[in-house]
PDB file of N, CA and C in Angstrom:
ATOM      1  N   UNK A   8     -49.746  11.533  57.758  1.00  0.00           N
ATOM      2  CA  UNK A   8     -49.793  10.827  56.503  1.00  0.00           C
ATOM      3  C   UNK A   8     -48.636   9.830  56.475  1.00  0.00           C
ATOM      4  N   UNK A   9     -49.023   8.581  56.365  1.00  0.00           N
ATOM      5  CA  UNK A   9     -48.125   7.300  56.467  1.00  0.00           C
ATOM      6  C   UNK A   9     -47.287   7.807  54.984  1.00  0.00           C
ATOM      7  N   UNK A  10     -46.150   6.666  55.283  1.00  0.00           N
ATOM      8  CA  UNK A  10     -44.808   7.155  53.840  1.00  0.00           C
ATOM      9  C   UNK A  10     -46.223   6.341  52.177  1.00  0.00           C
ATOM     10  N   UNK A  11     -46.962   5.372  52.732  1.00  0.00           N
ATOM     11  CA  UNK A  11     -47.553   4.992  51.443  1.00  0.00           C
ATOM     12  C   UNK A  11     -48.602   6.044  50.785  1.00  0.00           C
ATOM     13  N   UNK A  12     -49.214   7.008  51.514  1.00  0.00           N
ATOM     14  CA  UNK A  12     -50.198   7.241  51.635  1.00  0.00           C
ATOM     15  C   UNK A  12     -49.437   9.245  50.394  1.00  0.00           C
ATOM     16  N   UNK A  13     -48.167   9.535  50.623  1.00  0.00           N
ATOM     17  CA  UNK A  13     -47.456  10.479  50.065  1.00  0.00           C
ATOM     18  C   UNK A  13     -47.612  10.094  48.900  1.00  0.00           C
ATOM     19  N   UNK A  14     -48.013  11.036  47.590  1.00  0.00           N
ATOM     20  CA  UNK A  14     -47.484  11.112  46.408  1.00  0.00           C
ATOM     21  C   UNK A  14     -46.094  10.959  45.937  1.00  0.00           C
ATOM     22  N   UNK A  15     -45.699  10.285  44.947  1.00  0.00           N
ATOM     23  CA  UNK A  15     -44.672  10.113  44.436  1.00  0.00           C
ATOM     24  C   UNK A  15     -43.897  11.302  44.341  1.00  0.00           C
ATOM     25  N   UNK A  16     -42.310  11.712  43.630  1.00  0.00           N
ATOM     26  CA  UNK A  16     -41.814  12.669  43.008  1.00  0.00           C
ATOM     27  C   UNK A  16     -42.587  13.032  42.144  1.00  0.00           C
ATOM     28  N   UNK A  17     -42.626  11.799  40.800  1.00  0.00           N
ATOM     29  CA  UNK A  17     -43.063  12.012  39.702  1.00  0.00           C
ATOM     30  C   UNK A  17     -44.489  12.855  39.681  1.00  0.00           C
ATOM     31  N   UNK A  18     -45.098  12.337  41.011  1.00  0.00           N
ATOM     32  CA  UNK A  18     -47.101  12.687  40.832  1.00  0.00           C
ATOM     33  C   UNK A  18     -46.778  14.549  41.301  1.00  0.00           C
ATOM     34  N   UNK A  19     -46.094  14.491  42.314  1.00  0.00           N
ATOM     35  CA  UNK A  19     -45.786  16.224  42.501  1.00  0.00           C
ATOM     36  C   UNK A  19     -45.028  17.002  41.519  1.00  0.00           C
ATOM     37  N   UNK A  20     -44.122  16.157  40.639  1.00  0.00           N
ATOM     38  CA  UNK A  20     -43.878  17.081  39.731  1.00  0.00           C
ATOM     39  C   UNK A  20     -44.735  17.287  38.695  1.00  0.00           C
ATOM     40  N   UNK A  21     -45.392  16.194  38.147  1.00  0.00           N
ATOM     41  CA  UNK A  21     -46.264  16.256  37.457  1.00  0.00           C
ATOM     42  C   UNK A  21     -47.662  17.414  37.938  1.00  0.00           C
ATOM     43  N   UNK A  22     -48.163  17.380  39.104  1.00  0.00           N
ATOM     44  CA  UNK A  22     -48.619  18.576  39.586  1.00  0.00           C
ATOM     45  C   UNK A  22     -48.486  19.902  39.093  1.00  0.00           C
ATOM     46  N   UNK A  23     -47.520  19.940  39.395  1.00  0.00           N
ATOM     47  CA  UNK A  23     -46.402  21.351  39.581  1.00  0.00           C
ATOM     48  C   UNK A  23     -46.623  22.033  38.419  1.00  0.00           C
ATOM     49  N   UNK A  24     -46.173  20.986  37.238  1.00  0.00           N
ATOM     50  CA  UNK A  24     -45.991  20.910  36.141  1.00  0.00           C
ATOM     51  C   UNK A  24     -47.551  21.733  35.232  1.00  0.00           C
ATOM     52  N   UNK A  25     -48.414  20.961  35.909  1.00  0.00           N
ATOM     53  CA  UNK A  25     -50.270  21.229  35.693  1.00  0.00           C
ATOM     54  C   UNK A  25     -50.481  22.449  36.134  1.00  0.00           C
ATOM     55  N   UNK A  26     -50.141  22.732  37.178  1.00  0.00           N
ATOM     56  CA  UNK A  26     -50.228  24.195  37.786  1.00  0.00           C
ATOM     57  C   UNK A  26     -50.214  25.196  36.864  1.00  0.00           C
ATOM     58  N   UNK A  27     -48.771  24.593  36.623  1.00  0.00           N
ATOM     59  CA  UNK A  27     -47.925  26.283  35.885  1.00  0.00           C
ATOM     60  C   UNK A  27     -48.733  26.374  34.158  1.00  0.00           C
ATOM     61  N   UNK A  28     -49.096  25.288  33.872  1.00  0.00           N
ATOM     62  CA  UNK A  28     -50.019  25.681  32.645  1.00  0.00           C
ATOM     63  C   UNK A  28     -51.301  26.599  32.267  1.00  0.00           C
ATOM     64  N   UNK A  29     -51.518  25.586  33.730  1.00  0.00           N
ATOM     65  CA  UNK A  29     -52.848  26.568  34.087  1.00  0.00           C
ATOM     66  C   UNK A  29     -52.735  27.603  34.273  1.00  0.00           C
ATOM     67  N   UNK A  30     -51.684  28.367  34.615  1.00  0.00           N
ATOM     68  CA  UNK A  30     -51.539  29.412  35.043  1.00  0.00           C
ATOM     69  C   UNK A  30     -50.941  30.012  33.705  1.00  0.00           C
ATOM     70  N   UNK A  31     -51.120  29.706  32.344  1.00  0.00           N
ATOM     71  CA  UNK A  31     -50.218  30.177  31.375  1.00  0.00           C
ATOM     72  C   UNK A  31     -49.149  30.595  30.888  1.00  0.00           C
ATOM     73  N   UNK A  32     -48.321  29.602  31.813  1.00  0.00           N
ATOM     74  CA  UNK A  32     -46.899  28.826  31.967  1.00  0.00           C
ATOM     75  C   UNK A  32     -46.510  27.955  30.412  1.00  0.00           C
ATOM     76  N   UNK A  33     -45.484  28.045  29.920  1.00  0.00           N
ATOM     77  CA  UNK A  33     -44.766  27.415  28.996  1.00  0.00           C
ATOM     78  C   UNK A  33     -43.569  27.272  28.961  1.00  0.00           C
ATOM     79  N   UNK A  34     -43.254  25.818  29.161  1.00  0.00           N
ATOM     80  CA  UNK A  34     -41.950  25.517  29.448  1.00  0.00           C
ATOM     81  C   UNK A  34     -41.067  25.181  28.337  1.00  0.00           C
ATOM     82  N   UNK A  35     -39.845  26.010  27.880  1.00  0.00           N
ATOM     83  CA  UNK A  35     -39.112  26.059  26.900  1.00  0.00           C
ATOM     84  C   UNK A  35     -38.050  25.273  27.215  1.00  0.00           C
ATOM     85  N   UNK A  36     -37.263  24.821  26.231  1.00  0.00           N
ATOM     86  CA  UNK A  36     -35.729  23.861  27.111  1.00  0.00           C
ATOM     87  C   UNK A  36     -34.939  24.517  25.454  1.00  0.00           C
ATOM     88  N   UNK A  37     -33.745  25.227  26.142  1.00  0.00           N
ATOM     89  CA  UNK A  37     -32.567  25.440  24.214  1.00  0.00           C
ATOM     90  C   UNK A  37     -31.399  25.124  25.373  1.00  0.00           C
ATOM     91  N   UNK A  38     -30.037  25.107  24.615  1.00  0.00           N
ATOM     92  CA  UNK A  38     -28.722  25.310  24.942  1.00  0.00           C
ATOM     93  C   UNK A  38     -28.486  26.078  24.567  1.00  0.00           C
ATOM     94  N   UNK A  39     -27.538  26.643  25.644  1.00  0.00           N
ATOM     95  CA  UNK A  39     -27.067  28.325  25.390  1.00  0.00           C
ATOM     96  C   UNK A  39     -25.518  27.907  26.052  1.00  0.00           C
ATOM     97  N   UNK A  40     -24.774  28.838  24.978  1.00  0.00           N
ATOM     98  CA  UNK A  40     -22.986  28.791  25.449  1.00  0.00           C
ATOM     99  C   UNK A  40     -22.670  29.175  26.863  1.00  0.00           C
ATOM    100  N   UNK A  41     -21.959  28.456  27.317  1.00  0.00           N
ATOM    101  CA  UNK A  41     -21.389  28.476  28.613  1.00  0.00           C
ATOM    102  C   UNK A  41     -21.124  29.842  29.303  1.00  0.00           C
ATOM    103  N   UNK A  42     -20.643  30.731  28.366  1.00  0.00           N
ATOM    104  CA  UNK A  42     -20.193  32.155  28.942  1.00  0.00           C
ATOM    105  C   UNK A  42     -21.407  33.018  29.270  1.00  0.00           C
ATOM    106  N   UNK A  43     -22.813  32.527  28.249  1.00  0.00           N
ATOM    107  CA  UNK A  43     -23.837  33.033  28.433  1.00  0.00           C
ATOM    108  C   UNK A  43     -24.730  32.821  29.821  1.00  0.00           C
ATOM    109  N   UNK A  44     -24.864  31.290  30.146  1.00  0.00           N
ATOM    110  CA  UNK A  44     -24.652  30.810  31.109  1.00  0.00           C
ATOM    111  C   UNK A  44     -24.490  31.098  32.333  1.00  0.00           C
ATOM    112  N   UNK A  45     -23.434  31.596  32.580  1.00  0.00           N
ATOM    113  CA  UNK A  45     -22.448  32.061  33.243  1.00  0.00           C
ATOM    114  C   UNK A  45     -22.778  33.383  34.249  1.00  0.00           C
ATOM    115  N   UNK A  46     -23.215  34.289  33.489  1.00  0.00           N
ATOM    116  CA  UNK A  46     -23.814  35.757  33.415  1.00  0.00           C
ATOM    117  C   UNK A  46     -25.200  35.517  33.740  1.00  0.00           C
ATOM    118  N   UNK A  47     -25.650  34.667  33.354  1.00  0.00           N
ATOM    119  CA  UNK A  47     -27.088  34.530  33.886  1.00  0.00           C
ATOM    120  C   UNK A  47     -27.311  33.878  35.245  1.00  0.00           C
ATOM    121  N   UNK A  48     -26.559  33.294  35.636  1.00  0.00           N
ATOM    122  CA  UNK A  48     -25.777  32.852  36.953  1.00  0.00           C
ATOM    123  C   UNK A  48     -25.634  33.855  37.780  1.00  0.00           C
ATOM    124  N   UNK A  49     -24.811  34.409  37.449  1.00  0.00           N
ATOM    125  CA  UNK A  49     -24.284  35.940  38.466  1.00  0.00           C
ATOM    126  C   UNK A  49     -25.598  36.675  38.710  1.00  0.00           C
ATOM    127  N   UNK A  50     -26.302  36.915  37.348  1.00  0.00           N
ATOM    128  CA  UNK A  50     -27.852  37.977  37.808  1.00  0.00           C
ATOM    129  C   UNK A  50     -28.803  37.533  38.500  1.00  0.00           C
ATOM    130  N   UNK A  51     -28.753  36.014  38.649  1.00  0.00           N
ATOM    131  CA  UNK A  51     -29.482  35.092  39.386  1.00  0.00           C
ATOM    132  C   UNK A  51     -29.145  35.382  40.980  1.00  0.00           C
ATOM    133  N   UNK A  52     -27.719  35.274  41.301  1.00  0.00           N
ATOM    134  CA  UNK A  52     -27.047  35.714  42.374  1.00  0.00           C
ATOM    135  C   UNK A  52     -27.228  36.732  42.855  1.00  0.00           C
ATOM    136  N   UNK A  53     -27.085  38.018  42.131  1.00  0.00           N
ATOM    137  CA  UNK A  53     -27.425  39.130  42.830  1.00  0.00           C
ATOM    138  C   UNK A  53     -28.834  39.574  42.960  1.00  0.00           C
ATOM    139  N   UNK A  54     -29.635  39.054  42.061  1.00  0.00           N
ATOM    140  CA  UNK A  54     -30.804  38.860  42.312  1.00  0.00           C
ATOM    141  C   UNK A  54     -31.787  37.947  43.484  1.00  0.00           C
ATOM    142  N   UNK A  55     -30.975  37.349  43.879  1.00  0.00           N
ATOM    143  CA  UNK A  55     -31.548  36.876  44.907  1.00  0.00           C
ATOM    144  C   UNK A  55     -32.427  35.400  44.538  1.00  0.00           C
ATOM    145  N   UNK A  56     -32.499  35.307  43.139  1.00  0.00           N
ATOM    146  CA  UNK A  56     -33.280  34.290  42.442  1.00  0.00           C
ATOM    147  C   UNK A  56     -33.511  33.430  42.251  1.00  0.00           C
ATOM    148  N   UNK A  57     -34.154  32.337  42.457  1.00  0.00           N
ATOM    149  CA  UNK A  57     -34.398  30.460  42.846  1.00  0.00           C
ATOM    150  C   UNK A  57     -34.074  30.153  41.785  1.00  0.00           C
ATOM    151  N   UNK A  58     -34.075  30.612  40.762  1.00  0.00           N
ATOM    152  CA  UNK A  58     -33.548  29.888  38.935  1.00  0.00           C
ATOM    153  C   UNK A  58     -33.495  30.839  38.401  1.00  0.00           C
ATOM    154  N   UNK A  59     -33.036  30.579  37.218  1.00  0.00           N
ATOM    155  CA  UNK A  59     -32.574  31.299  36.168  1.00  0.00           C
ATOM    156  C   UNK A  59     -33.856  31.655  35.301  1.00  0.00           C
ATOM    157  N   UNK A  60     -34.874  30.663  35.512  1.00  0.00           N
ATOM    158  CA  UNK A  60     -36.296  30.847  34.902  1.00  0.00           C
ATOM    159  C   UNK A  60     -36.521  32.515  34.905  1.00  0.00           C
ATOM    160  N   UNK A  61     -36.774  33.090  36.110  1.00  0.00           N
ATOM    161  CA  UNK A  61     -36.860  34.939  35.809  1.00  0.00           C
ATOM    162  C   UNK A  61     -36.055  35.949  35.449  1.00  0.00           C
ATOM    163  N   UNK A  62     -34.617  35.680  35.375  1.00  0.00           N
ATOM    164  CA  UNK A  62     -33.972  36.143  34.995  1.00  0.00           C
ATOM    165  C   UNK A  62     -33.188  36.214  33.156  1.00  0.00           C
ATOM    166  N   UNK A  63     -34.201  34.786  32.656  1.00  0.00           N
ATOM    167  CA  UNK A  63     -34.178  34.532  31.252  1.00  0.00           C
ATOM    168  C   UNK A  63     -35.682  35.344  30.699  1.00  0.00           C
ATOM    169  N   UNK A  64     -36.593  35.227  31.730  1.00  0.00           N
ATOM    170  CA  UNK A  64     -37.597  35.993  31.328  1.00  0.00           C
ATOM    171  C   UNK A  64     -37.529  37.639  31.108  1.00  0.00           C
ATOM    172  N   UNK A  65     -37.167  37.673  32.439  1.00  0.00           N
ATOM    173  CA  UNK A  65     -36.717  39.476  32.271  1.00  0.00           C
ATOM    174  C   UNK A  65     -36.097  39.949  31.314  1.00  0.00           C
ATOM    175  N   UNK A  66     -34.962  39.407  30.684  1.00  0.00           N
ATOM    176  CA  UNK A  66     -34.225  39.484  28.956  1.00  0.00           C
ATOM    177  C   UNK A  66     -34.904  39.161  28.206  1.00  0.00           C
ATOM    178  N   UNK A  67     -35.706  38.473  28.053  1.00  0.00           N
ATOM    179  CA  UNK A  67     -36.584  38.227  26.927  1.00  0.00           C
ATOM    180  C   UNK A  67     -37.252  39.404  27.045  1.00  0.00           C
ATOM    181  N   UNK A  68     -37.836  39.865  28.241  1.00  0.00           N
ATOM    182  CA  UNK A  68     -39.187  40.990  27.850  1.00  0.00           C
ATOM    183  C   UNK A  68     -38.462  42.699  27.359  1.00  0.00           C
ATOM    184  N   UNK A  69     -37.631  42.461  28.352  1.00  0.00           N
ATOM    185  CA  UNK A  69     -36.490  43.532  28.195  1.00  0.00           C
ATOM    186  C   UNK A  69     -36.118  43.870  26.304  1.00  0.00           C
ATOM    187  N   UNK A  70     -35.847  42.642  26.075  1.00  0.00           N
ATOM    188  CA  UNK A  70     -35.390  42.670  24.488  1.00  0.00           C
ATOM    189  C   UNK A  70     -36.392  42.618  23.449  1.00  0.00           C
ATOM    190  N   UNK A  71     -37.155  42.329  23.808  1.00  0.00           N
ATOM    191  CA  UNK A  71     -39.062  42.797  23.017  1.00  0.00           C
ATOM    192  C   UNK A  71     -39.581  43.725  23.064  1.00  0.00           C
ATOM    193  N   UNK A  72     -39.247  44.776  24.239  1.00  0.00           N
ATOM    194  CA  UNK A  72     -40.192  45.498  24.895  1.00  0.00           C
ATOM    195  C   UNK A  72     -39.284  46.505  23.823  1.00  0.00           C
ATOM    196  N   UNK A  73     -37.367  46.774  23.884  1.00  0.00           N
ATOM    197  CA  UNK A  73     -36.488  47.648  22.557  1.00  0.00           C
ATOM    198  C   UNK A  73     -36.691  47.303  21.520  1.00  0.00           C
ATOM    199  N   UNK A  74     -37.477  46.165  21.128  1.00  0.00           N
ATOM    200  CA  UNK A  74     -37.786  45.651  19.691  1.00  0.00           C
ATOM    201  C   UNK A  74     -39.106  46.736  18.933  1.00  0.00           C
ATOM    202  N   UNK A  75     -39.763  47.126  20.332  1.00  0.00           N
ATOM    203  CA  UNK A  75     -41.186  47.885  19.234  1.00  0.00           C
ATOM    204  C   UNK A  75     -40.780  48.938  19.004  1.00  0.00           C
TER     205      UNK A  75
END
């Protein structure tokens, strides 16, 4: 595949992006304090984890799941 013939960034992220909907994906964006941050960093680390995306999830379900 010649360099013209490659999709853009934008067209693969945009992809990506289509995927994960389909797949009943929802992408949230907040700010959270630095120290919080921080800690979610480290569990990311020892977790072994490409982002912080599963490791914000896992607390969320974690903290819903002591909510019922």
């Amino acid at each position: 595949m010649s360099r013209l013939e490659r999709p853009s960034n934008r067209e693969i992220v945009r992809a990506h992006r289509e995927r994960r909907r389909a797949a009943g994906r929802v992408q949230v964006n907040t700010d959270l304090p630095g120290d919080l941050v921080a800690l979610v960093d480290q569990a990311k680390e020892a977790e072994g984890a490409r982002s912080r995306a599963p490791i914000i999830e896992q607390a969320l379900r974690f903290y819903f799941e002591q909510k019922q």
